[in-house]
Amino acid sequence: VGFLLLILIIPNEKNYMKSNVCVDGEFITGRAPAAVLEFSYAVIEELDSKKKVTKIREEIIDLYETMNK
């Protein structure tokens, strides 16, 4: 709702992005609840590293595969 409201208030904004997650300096924003994993990865990458994000993604996939055997 807030995201849609922002689009309606600032329709001619030149920096509008259609991505699910936007990292801009000290700000990280997510588009919607469906972007929670992508948002989490962006936060982890900013606080730690891309390597840590890759490790966590692999662990999630391994857990999913283990649960669905």
PDB file of N, CA, C and O in Angstrom:
ATOM      1  N   VAL A   1       0.829  -1.193   0.000  1.00  0.00           N
ATOM      2  CA  VAL A   1       0.000   0.000   0.000  1.00  0.00           C
ATOM      3  C   VAL A   1       0.868   1.249   0.000  1.00  0.00           C
ATOM      4  O   VAL A   1       0.636   2.159  -0.766  1.00  0.00           O
ATOM      5  N   GLY A   2       1.896   1.270   0.847  1.00  0.00           N
ATOM      6  CA  GLY A   2       2.776   2.434   0.907  1.00  0.00           C
ATOM      7  C   GLY A   2       3.514   2.650  -0.402  1.00  0.00           C
ATOM      8  O   GLY A   2       3.692   3.772  -0.852  1.00  0.00           O
ATOM      9  N   PHE A   3       3.934   1.565  -1.031  1.00  0.00           N
ATOM     10  CA  PHE A   3       4.653   1.655  -2.297  1.00  0.00           C
ATOM     11  C   PHE A   3       3.753   2.237  -3.384  1.00  0.00           C
ATOM     12  O   PHE A   3       4.141   3.117  -4.127  1.00  0.00           O
ATOM     13  N   LEU A   4       2.517   1.732  -3.447  1.00  0.00           N
ATOM     14  CA  LEU A   4       1.557   2.227  -4.426  1.00  0.00           C
ATOM     15  C   LEU A   4       1.253   3.701  -4.176  1.00  0.00           C
ATOM     16  O   LEU A   4       1.177   4.491  -5.112  1.00  0.00           O
ATOM     17  N   LEU A   5       1.119   4.068  -2.918  1.00  0.00           N
ATOM     18  CA  LEU A   5       0.858   5.460  -2.567  1.00  0.00           C
ATOM     19  C   LEU A   5       2.006   6.346  -3.031  1.00  0.00           C
ATOM     20  O   LEU A   5       1.783   7.423  -3.577  1.00  0.00           O
ATOM     21  N   LEU A   6       3.231   5.882  -2.860  1.00  0.00           N
ATOM     22  CA  LEU A   6       4.392   6.652  -3.294  1.00  0.00           C
ATOM     23  C   LEU A   6       4.374   6.863  -4.804  1.00  0.00           C
ATOM     24  O   LEU A   6       4.674   7.943  -5.295  1.00  0.00           O
ATOM     25  N   ILE A   7       3.990   5.846  -5.556  1.00  0.00           N
ATOM     26  CA  ILE A   7       3.902   5.986  -7.010  1.00  0.00           C
ATOM     27  C   ILE A   7       2.846   7.020  -7.383  1.00  0.00           C
ATOM     28  O   ILE A   7       3.040   7.810  -8.300  1.00  0.00           O
ATOM     29  N   LEU A   8       1.732   7.024  -6.663  1.00  0.00           N
ATOM     30  CA  LEU A   8       0.664   7.972  -6.967  1.00  0.00           C
ATOM     31  C   LEU A   8       1.052   9.399  -6.603  1.00  0.00           C
ATOM     32  O   LEU A   8       0.691  10.342  -7.298  1.00  0.00           O
ATOM     33  N   ILE A   9       1.812   9.553  -5.531  1.00  0.00           N
ATOM     34  CA  ILE A   9       2.221  10.891  -5.084  1.00  0.00           C
ATOM     35  C   ILE A   9       3.312  11.455  -5.975  1.00  0.00           C
ATOM     36  O   ILE A   9       3.324  12.631  -6.306  1.00  0.00           O
ATOM     37  N   ILE A  10       4.256  10.621  -6.407  1.00  0.00           N
ATOM     38  CA  ILE A  10       5.396  11.076  -7.198  1.00  0.00           C
ATOM     39  C   ILE A  10       5.409  10.346  -8.544  1.00  0.00           C
ATOM     40  O   ILE A  10       6.298   9.549  -8.817  1.00  0.00           O
ATOM     41  N   PRO A  11       4.432  10.587  -9.406  1.00  0.00           N
ATOM     42  CA  PRO A  11       4.371   9.835 -10.665  1.00  0.00           C
ATOM     43  C   PRO A  11       5.483  10.162 -11.657  1.00  0.00           C
ATOM     44  O   PRO A  11       5.810   9.349 -12.504  1.00  0.00           O
ATOM     45  N   ASN A  12       6.092  11.327 -11.566  1.00  0.00           N
ATOM     46  CA  ASN A  12       7.121  11.720 -12.528  1.00  0.00           C
ATOM     47  C   ASN A  12       8.531  11.564 -11.982  1.00  0.00           C
ATOM     48  O   ASN A  12       9.473  12.117 -12.528  1.00  0.00           O
ATOM     49  N   GLU A  13       8.676  10.822 -10.897  1.00  0.00           N
ATOM     50  CA  GLU A  13       9.988  10.623 -10.287  1.00  0.00           C
ATOM     51  C   GLU A  13      10.926   9.962 -11.300  1.00  0.00           C
ATOM     52  O   GLU A  13      10.626   8.930 -11.873  1.00  0.00           O
ATOM     53  N   LYS A  14      12.079  10.557 -11.523  1.00  0.00           N
ATOM     54  CA  LYS A  14      13.034  10.067 -12.512  1.00  0.00           C
ATOM     55  C   LYS A  14      13.808   8.846 -12.033  1.00  0.00           C
ATOM     56  O   LYS A  14      14.334   8.094 -12.826  1.00  0.00           O
ATOM     57  N   ASN A  15      13.916   8.623 -10.731  1.00  0.00           N
ATOM     58  CA  ASN A  15      14.702   7.528 -10.192  1.00  0.00           C
ATOM     59  C   ASN A  15      13.858   6.329  -9.784  1.00  0.00           C
ATOM     60  O   ASN A  15      14.301   5.497  -9.016  1.00  0.00           O
ATOM     61  N   TYR A  16      12.654   6.231 -10.281  1.00  0.00           N
ATOM     62  CA  TYR A  16      11.774   5.118  -9.947  1.00  0.00           C
ATOM     63  C   TYR A  16      12.362   3.819 -10.480  1.00  0.00           C
ATOM     64  O   TYR A  16      12.793   3.731 -11.621  1.00  0.00           O
ATOM     65  N   MET A  17      12.397   2.793  -9.613  1.00  0.00           N
ATOM     66  CA  MET A  17      12.945   1.498 -10.013  1.00  0.00           C
ATOM     67  C   MET A  17      11.869   0.432  -9.883  1.00  0.00           C
ATOM     68  O   MET A  17      11.082   0.460  -8.940  1.00  0.00           O
ATOM     69  N   LYS A  18      11.846  -0.497 -10.793  1.00  0.00           N
ATOM     70  CA  LYS A  18      10.864  -1.571 -10.747  1.00  0.00           C
ATOM     71  C   LYS A  18      11.422  -2.849 -10.126  1.00  0.00           C
ATOM     72  O   LYS A  18      10.773  -3.870 -10.152  1.00  0.00           O
ATOM     73  N   SER A  19      12.606  -2.792  -9.556  1.00  0.00           N
ATOM     74  CA  SER A  19      13.203  -3.987  -8.959  1.00  0.00           C
ATOM     75  C   SER A  19      12.559  -4.275  -7.601  1.00  0.00           C
ATOM     76  O   SER A  19      11.973  -3.392  -6.969  1.00  0.00           O
ATOM     77  N   ASN A  20      12.676  -5.513  -7.148  1.00  0.00           N
ATOM     78  CA  ASN A  20      12.095  -5.906  -5.865  1.00  0.00           C
ATOM     79  C   ASN A  20      12.838  -5.313  -4.688  1.00  0.00           C
ATOM     80  O   ASN A  20      12.247  -5.076  -3.635  1.00  0.00           O
ATOM     81  N   VAL A  21      14.133  -5.097  -4.840  1.00  0.00           N
ATOM     82  CA  VAL A  21      14.958  -4.546  -3.767  1.00  0.00           C
ATOM     83  C   VAL A  21      15.842  -3.457  -4.349  1.00  0.00           C
ATOM     84  O   VAL A  21      16.381  -3.593  -5.440  1.00  0.00           O
ATOM     85  N   CYS A  22      15.982  -2.388  -3.602  1.00  0.00           N
ATOM     86  CA  CYS A  22      16.831  -1.279  -4.027  1.00  0.00           C
ATOM     87  C   CYS A  22      17.803  -0.940  -2.900  1.00  0.00           C
ATOM     88  O   CYS A  22      17.390  -0.714  -1.767  1.00  0.00           O
ATOM     89  N   VAL A  23      19.096  -0.939  -3.216  1.00  0.00           N
ATOM     90  CA  VAL A  23      20.129  -0.541  -2.264  1.00  0.00           C
ATOM     91  C   VAL A  23      20.672   0.796  -2.750  1.00  0.00           C
ATOM     92  O   VAL A  23      21.178   0.903  -3.864  1.00  0.00           O
ATOM     93  N   ASP A  24      20.532   1.818  -1.914  1.00  0.00           N
ATOM     94  CA  ASP A  24      20.969   3.162  -2.287  1.00  0.00           C
ATOM     95  C   ASP A  24      21.657   3.794  -1.081  1.00  0.00           C
ATOM     96  O   ASP A  24      20.985   4.277  -0.165  1.00  0.00           O
ATOM     97  N   GLY A  25      22.972   3.726  -1.088  1.00  0.00           N
ATOM     98  CA  GLY A  25      23.713   4.278   0.047  1.00  0.00           C
ATOM     99  C   GLY A  25      23.412   3.499   1.313  1.00  0.00           C
ATOM    100  O   GLY A  25      23.628   2.297   1.384  1.00  0.00           O
ATOM    101  N   GLU A  26      22.882   4.189   2.325  1.00  0.00           N
ATOM    102  CA  GLU A  26      22.561   3.555   3.599  1.00  0.00           C
ATOM    103  C   GLU A  26      21.160   2.960   3.632  1.00  0.00           C
ATOM    104  O   GLU A  26      20.754   2.387   4.638  1.00  0.00           O
ATOM    105  N   PHE A  27      20.409   3.089   2.551  1.00  0.00           N
ATOM    106  CA  PHE A  27      19.026   2.626   2.525  1.00  0.00           C
ATOM    107  C   PHE A  27      18.872   1.362   1.698  1.00  0.00           C
ATOM    108  O   PHE A  27      19.402   1.257   0.591  1.00  0.00           O
ATOM    109  N   ILE A  28      18.117   0.425   2.258  1.00  0.00           N
ATOM    110  CA  ILE A  28      17.742  -0.792   1.544  1.00  0.00           C
ATOM    111  C   ILE A  28      16.230  -0.893   1.673  1.00  0.00           C
ATOM    112  O   ILE A  28      15.697  -0.902   2.785  1.00  0.00           O
ATOM    113  N   THR A  29      15.552  -0.929   0.544  1.00  0.00           N
ATOM    114  CA  THR A  29      14.094  -1.011   0.581  1.00  0.00           C
ATOM    115  C   THR A  29      13.620  -2.217  -0.216  1.00  0.00           C
ATOM    116  O   THR A  29      14.257  -2.631  -1.169  1.00  0.00           O
ATOM    117  N   GLY A  30      12.498  -2.760   0.214  1.00  0.00           N
ATOM    118  CA  GLY A  30      11.889  -3.886  -0.473  1.00  0.00           C
ATOM    119  C   GLY A  30      10.537  -3.500  -1.014  1.00  0.00           C
ATOM    120  O   GLY A  30       9.812  -2.701  -0.409  1.00  0.00           O
ATOM    121  N   ARG A  31      10.176  -4.054  -2.131  1.00  0.00           N
ATOM    122  CA  ARG A  31       8.954  -3.688  -2.821  1.00  0.00           C
ATOM    123  C   ARG A  31       7.694  -4.240  -2.155  1.00  0.00           C
ATOM    124  O   ARG A  31       6.681  -3.574  -2.074  1.00  0.00           O
ATOM    125  N   ALA A  32       7.753  -5.479  -1.687  1.00  0.00           N
ATOM    126  CA  ALA A  32       6.558  -6.126  -1.140  1.00  0.00           C
ATOM    127  C   ALA A  32       6.981  -7.322  -0.296  1.00  0.00           C
ATOM    128  O   ALA A  32       8.132  -7.735  -0.339  1.00  0.00           O
ATOM    129  N   PRO A  33       6.056  -7.904   0.454  1.00  0.00           N
ATOM    130  CA  PRO A  33       6.392  -9.074   1.259  1.00  0.00           C
ATOM    131  C   PRO A  33       6.983 -10.223   0.436  1.00  0.00           C
ATOM    132  O   PRO A  33       7.796 -10.989   0.937  1.00  0.00           O
ATOM    133  N   ALA A  34       6.616 -10.329  -0.810  1.00  0.00           N
ATOM    134  CA  ALA A  34       7.141 -11.397  -1.664  1.00  0.00           C
ATOM    135  C   ALA A  34       8.641 -11.248  -1.906  1.00  0.00           C
ATOM    136  O   ALA A  34       9.296 -12.194  -2.344  1.00  0.00           O
ATOM    137  N   ALA A  35       9.196 -10.102  -1.617  1.00  0.00           N
ATOM    138  CA  ALA A  35      10.621  -9.845  -1.840  1.00  0.00           C
ATOM    139  C   ALA A  35      11.455 -10.091  -0.590  1.00  0.00           C
ATOM    140  O   ALA A  35      12.616  -9.700  -0.537  1.00  0.00           O
ATOM    141  N   VAL A  36      10.890 -10.757   0.395  1.00  0.00           N
ATOM    142  CA  VAL A  36      11.565 -10.886   1.692  1.00  0.00           C
ATOM    143  C   VAL A  36      12.918 -11.596   1.584  1.00  0.00           C
ATOM    144  O   VAL A  36      13.882 -11.162   2.216  1.00  0.00           O
ATOM    145  N   LEU A  37      13.028 -12.649   0.791  1.00  0.00           N
ATOM    146  CA  LEU A  37      14.323 -13.330   0.669  1.00  0.00           C
ATOM    147  C   LEU A  37      15.344 -12.442  -0.032  1.00  0.00           C
ATOM    148  O   LEU A  37      16.480 -12.306   0.429  1.00  0.00           O
ATOM    149  N   GLU A  38      14.940 -11.843  -1.123  1.00  0.00           N
ATOM    150  CA  GLU A  38      15.846 -10.950  -1.856  1.00  0.00           C
ATOM    151  C   GLU A  38      16.276  -9.776  -0.975  1.00  0.00           C
ATOM    152  O   GLU A  38      17.443  -9.373  -0.968  1.00  0.00           O
ATOM    153  N   PHE A  39      15.344  -9.234  -0.201  1.00  0.00           N
ATOM    154  CA  PHE A  39      15.646  -8.142   0.729  1.00  0.00           C
ATOM    155  C   PHE A  39      16.635  -8.610   1.795  1.00  0.00           C
ATOM    156  O   PHE A  39      17.620  -7.929   2.091  1.00  0.00           O
ATOM    157  N   SER A  40      16.389  -9.799   2.343  1.00  0.00           N
ATOM    158  CA  SER A  40      17.278 -10.353   3.374  1.00  0.00           C
ATOM    159  C   SER A  40      18.689 -10.545   2.834  1.00  0.00           C
ATOM    160  O   SER A  40      19.672 -10.238   3.516  1.00  0.00           O
ATOM    161  N   TYR A  41      18.780 -11.057   1.615  1.00  0.00           N
ATOM    162  CA  TYR A  41      20.092 -11.255   1.002  1.00  0.00           C
ATOM    163  C   TYR A  41      20.820  -9.918   0.822  1.00  0.00           C
ATOM    164  O   TYR A  41      22.031  -9.831   1.020  1.00  0.00           O
ATOM    165  N   ALA A  42      20.094  -8.888   0.446  1.00  0.00           N
ATOM    166  CA  ALA A  42      20.714  -7.566   0.260  1.00  0.00           C
ATOM    167  C   ALA A  42      21.247  -7.036   1.589  1.00  0.00           C
ATOM    168  O   ALA A  42      22.344  -6.469   1.644  1.00  0.00           O
ATOM    169  N   VAL A  43      20.486  -7.229   2.659  1.00  0.00           N
ATOM    170  CA  VAL A  43      20.931  -6.775   3.987  1.00  0.00           C
ATOM    171  C   VAL A  43      22.183  -7.547   4.411  1.00  0.00           C
ATOM    172  O   VAL A  43      23.163  -6.955   4.866  1.00  0.00           O
ATOM    173  N   ILE A  44      22.147  -8.871   4.245  1.00  0.00           N
ATOM    174  CA  ILE A  44      23.302  -9.698   4.615  1.00  0.00           C
ATOM    175  C   ILE A  44      24.524  -9.306   3.801  1.00  0.00           C
ATOM    176  O   ILE A  44      25.635  -9.203   4.341  1.00  0.00           O
ATOM    177  N   GLU A  45      24.340  -9.058   2.512  1.00  0.00           N
ATOM    178  CA  GLU A  45      25.469  -8.662   1.668  1.00  0.00           C
ATOM    179  C   GLU A  45      26.067  -7.334   2.127  1.00  0.00           C
ATOM    180  O   GLU A  45      27.288  -7.169   2.156  1.00  0.00           O
ATOM    181  N   GLU A  46      25.222  -6.396   2.511  1.00  0.00           N
ATOM    182  CA  GLU A  46      25.722  -5.098   2.977  1.00  0.00           C
ATOM    183  C   GLU A  46      26.448  -5.230   4.320  1.00  0.00           C
ATOM    184  O   GLU A  46      27.435  -4.563   4.560  1.00  0.00           O
ATOM    185  N   LEU A  47      25.930  -6.090   5.205  1.00  0.00           N
ATOM    186  CA  LEU A  47      26.518  -6.235   6.532  1.00  0.00           C
ATOM    187  C   LEU A  47      27.697  -7.201   6.559  1.00  0.00           C
ATOM    188  O   LEU A  47      28.563  -7.091   7.426  1.00  0.00           O
ATOM    189  N   ASP A  48      27.726  -8.154   5.639  1.00  0.00           N
ATOM    190  CA  ASP A  48      28.782  -9.162   5.640  1.00  0.00           C
ATOM    191  C   ASP A  48      29.443  -9.232   4.266  1.00  0.00           C
ATOM    192  O   ASP A  48      30.365  -8.477   3.997  1.00  0.00           O
ATOM    193  N   SER A  49      28.965 -10.143   3.416  1.00  0.00           N
ATOM    194  CA  SER A  49      29.590 -10.284   2.096  1.00  0.00           C
ATOM    195  C   SER A  49      28.698 -11.076   1.156  1.00  0.00           C
ATOM    196  O   SER A  49      27.763 -11.747   1.576  1.00  0.00           O
ATOM    197  N   LYS A  50      29.016 -10.998  -0.127  1.00  0.00           N
ATOM    198  CA  LYS A  50      28.315 -11.777  -1.150  1.00  0.00           C
ATOM    199  C   LYS A  50      28.555 -13.270  -0.911  1.00  0.00           C
ATOM    200  O   LYS A  50      27.675 -14.093  -1.147  1.00  0.00           O
ATOM    201  N   LYS A  51      29.737 -13.613  -0.422  1.00  0.00           N
ATOM    202  CA  LYS A  51      30.073 -15.001  -0.127  1.00  0.00           C
ATOM    203  C   LYS A  51      29.123 -15.568   0.938  1.00  0.00           C
ATOM    204  O   LYS A  51      28.678 -16.708   0.830  1.00  0.00           O
ATOM    205  N   LYS A  52      28.814 -14.779   1.939  1.00  0.00           N
ATOM    206  CA  LYS A  52      27.889 -15.210   2.999  1.00  0.00           C
ATOM    207  C   LYS A  52      26.496 -15.444   2.418  1.00  0.00           C
ATOM    208  O   LYS A  52      25.817 -16.408   2.782  1.00  0.00           O
ATOM    209  N   VAL A  53      26.053 -14.579   1.519  1.00  0.00           N
ATOM    210  CA  VAL A  53      24.747 -14.739   0.876  1.00  0.00           C
ATOM    211  C   VAL A  53      24.707 -16.044   0.091  1.00  0.00           C
ATOM    212  O   VAL A  53      23.734 -16.799   0.195  1.00  0.00           O
ATOM    213  N   THR A  54      25.758 -16.324  -0.653  1.00  0.00           N
ATOM    214  CA  THR A  54      25.828 -17.562  -1.431  1.00  0.00           C
ATOM    215  C   THR A  54      25.748 -18.771  -0.511  1.00  0.00           C
ATOM    216  O   THR A  54      25.021 -19.736  -0.791  1.00  0.00           O
ATOM    217  N   LYS A  55      26.452 -18.735   0.608  1.00  0.00           N
ATOM    218  CA  LYS A  55      26.434 -19.838   1.571  1.00  0.00           C
ATOM    219  C   LYS A  55      25.027 -20.049   2.134  1.00  0.00           C
ATOM    220  O   LYS A  55      24.549 -21.186   2.218  1.00  0.00           O
ATOM    221  N   ILE A  56      24.357 -18.981   2.493  1.00  0.00           N
ATOM    222  CA  ILE A  56      23.006 -19.076   3.049  1.00  0.00           C
ATOM    223  C   ILE A  56      22.032 -19.617   2.007  1.00  0.00           C
ATOM    224  O   ILE A  56      21.188 -20.472   2.313  1.00  0.00           O
ATOM    225  N   ARG A  57      22.137 -19.146   0.772  1.00  0.00           N
ATOM    226  CA  ARG A  57      21.269 -19.659  -0.300  1.00  0.00           C
ATOM    227  C   ARG A  57      21.452 -21.162  -0.480  1.00  0.00           C
ATOM    228  O   ARG A  57      20.485 -21.906  -0.615  1.00  0.00           O
ATOM    229  N   GLU A  58      22.700 -21.619  -0.476  1.00  0.00           N
ATOM    230  CA  GLU A  58      22.977 -23.047  -0.613  1.00  0.00           C
ATOM    231  C   GLU A  58      22.408 -23.843   0.556  1.00  0.00           C
ATOM    232  O   GLU A  58      21.862 -24.936   0.367  1.00  0.00           O
ATOM    233  N   GLU A  59      22.507 -23.294   1.769  1.00  0.00           N
ATOM    234  CA  GLU A  59      21.958 -23.970   2.947  1.00  0.00           C
ATOM    235  C   GLU A  59      20.435 -24.073   2.864  1.00  0.00           C
ATOM    236  O   GLU A  59      19.854 -25.092   3.247  1.00  0.00           O
ATOM    237  N   ILE A  60      19.794 -23.038   2.369  1.00  0.00           N
ATOM    238  CA  ILE A  60      18.334 -23.062   2.218  1.00  0.00           C
ATOM    239  C   ILE A  60      17.927 -24.128   1.191  1.00  0.00           C
ATOM    240  O   ILE A  60      16.982 -24.886   1.423  1.00  0.00           O
ATOM    241  N   ILE A  61      18.652 -24.190   0.085  1.00  0.00           N
ATOM    242  CA  ILE A  61      18.350 -25.199  -0.939  1.00  0.00           C
ATOM    243  C   ILE A  61      18.562 -26.602  -0.384  1.00  0.00           C
ATOM    244  O   ILE A  61      17.731 -27.493  -0.575  1.00  0.00           O
ATOM    245  N   ASP A  62      19.671 -26.808   0.331  1.00  0.00           N
ATOM    246  CA  ASP A  62      19.940 -28.119   0.933  1.00  0.00           C
ATOM    247  C   ASP A  62      18.851 -28.507   1.927  1.00  0.00           C
ATOM    248  O   ASP A  62      18.382 -29.650   1.940  1.00  0.00           O
ATOM    249  N   LEU A  63      18.412 -27.572   2.740  1.00  0.00           N
ATOM    250  CA  LEU A  63      17.351 -27.834   3.711  1.00  0.00           C
ATOM    251  C   LEU A  63      16.049 -28.203   2.998  1.00  0.00           C
ATOM    252  O   LEU A  63      15.375 -29.159   3.361  1.00  0.00           O
ATOM    253  N   TYR A  64      15.721 -27.461   1.957  1.00  0.00           N
ATOM    254  CA  TYR A  64      14.508 -27.731   1.181  1.00  0.00           C
ATOM    255  C   TYR A  64      14.564 -29.133   0.564  1.00  0.00           C
ATOM    256  O   TYR A  64      13.596 -29.888   0.631  1.00  0.00           O
ATOM    257  N   GLU A  65      15.705 -29.472  -0.021  1.00  0.00           N
ATOM    258  CA  GLU A  65      15.853 -30.783  -0.643  1.00  0.00           C
ATOM    259  C   GLU A  65      15.780 -31.903   0.388  1.00  0.00           C
ATOM    260  O   GLU A  65      15.189 -32.953   0.130  1.00  0.00           O
ATOM    261  N   THR A  66      16.345 -31.691   1.568  1.00  0.00           N
ATOM    262  CA  THR A  66      16.293 -32.688   2.637  1.00  0.00           C
ATOM    263  C   THR A  66      14.856 -32.896   3.118  1.00  0.00           C
ATOM    264  O   THR A  66      14.426 -34.025   3.342  1.00  0.00           O
ATOM    265  N   MET A  67      14.113 -31.835   3.226  1.00  0.00           N
ATOM    266  CA  MET A  67      12.729 -31.911   3.708  1.00  0.00           C
ATOM    267  C   MET A  67      11.804 -32.567   2.691  1.00  0.00           C
ATOM    268  O   MET A  67      10.774 -33.111   3.046  1.00  0.00           O
ATOM    269  N   ASN A  68      12.156 -32.509   1.415  1.00  0.00           N
ATOM    270  CA  ASN A  68      11.281 -33.022   0.365  1.00  0.00           C
ATOM    271  C   ASN A  68      11.756 -34.358  -0.221  1.00  0.00           C
ATOM    272  O   ASN A  68      11.418 -34.691  -1.340  1.00  0.00           O
ATOM    273  N   LYS A  69      12.512 -35.111   0.554  1.00  0.00           N
ATOM    274  CA  LYS A  69      12.951 -36.449   0.086  1.00  0.00           C
ATOM    275  C   LYS A  69      11.933 -37.471   0.460  1.00  0.00           C
ATOM    276  O   LYS A  69      11.197 -37.408   1.370  1.00  0.00           O
TER     277      LYS A  69
END
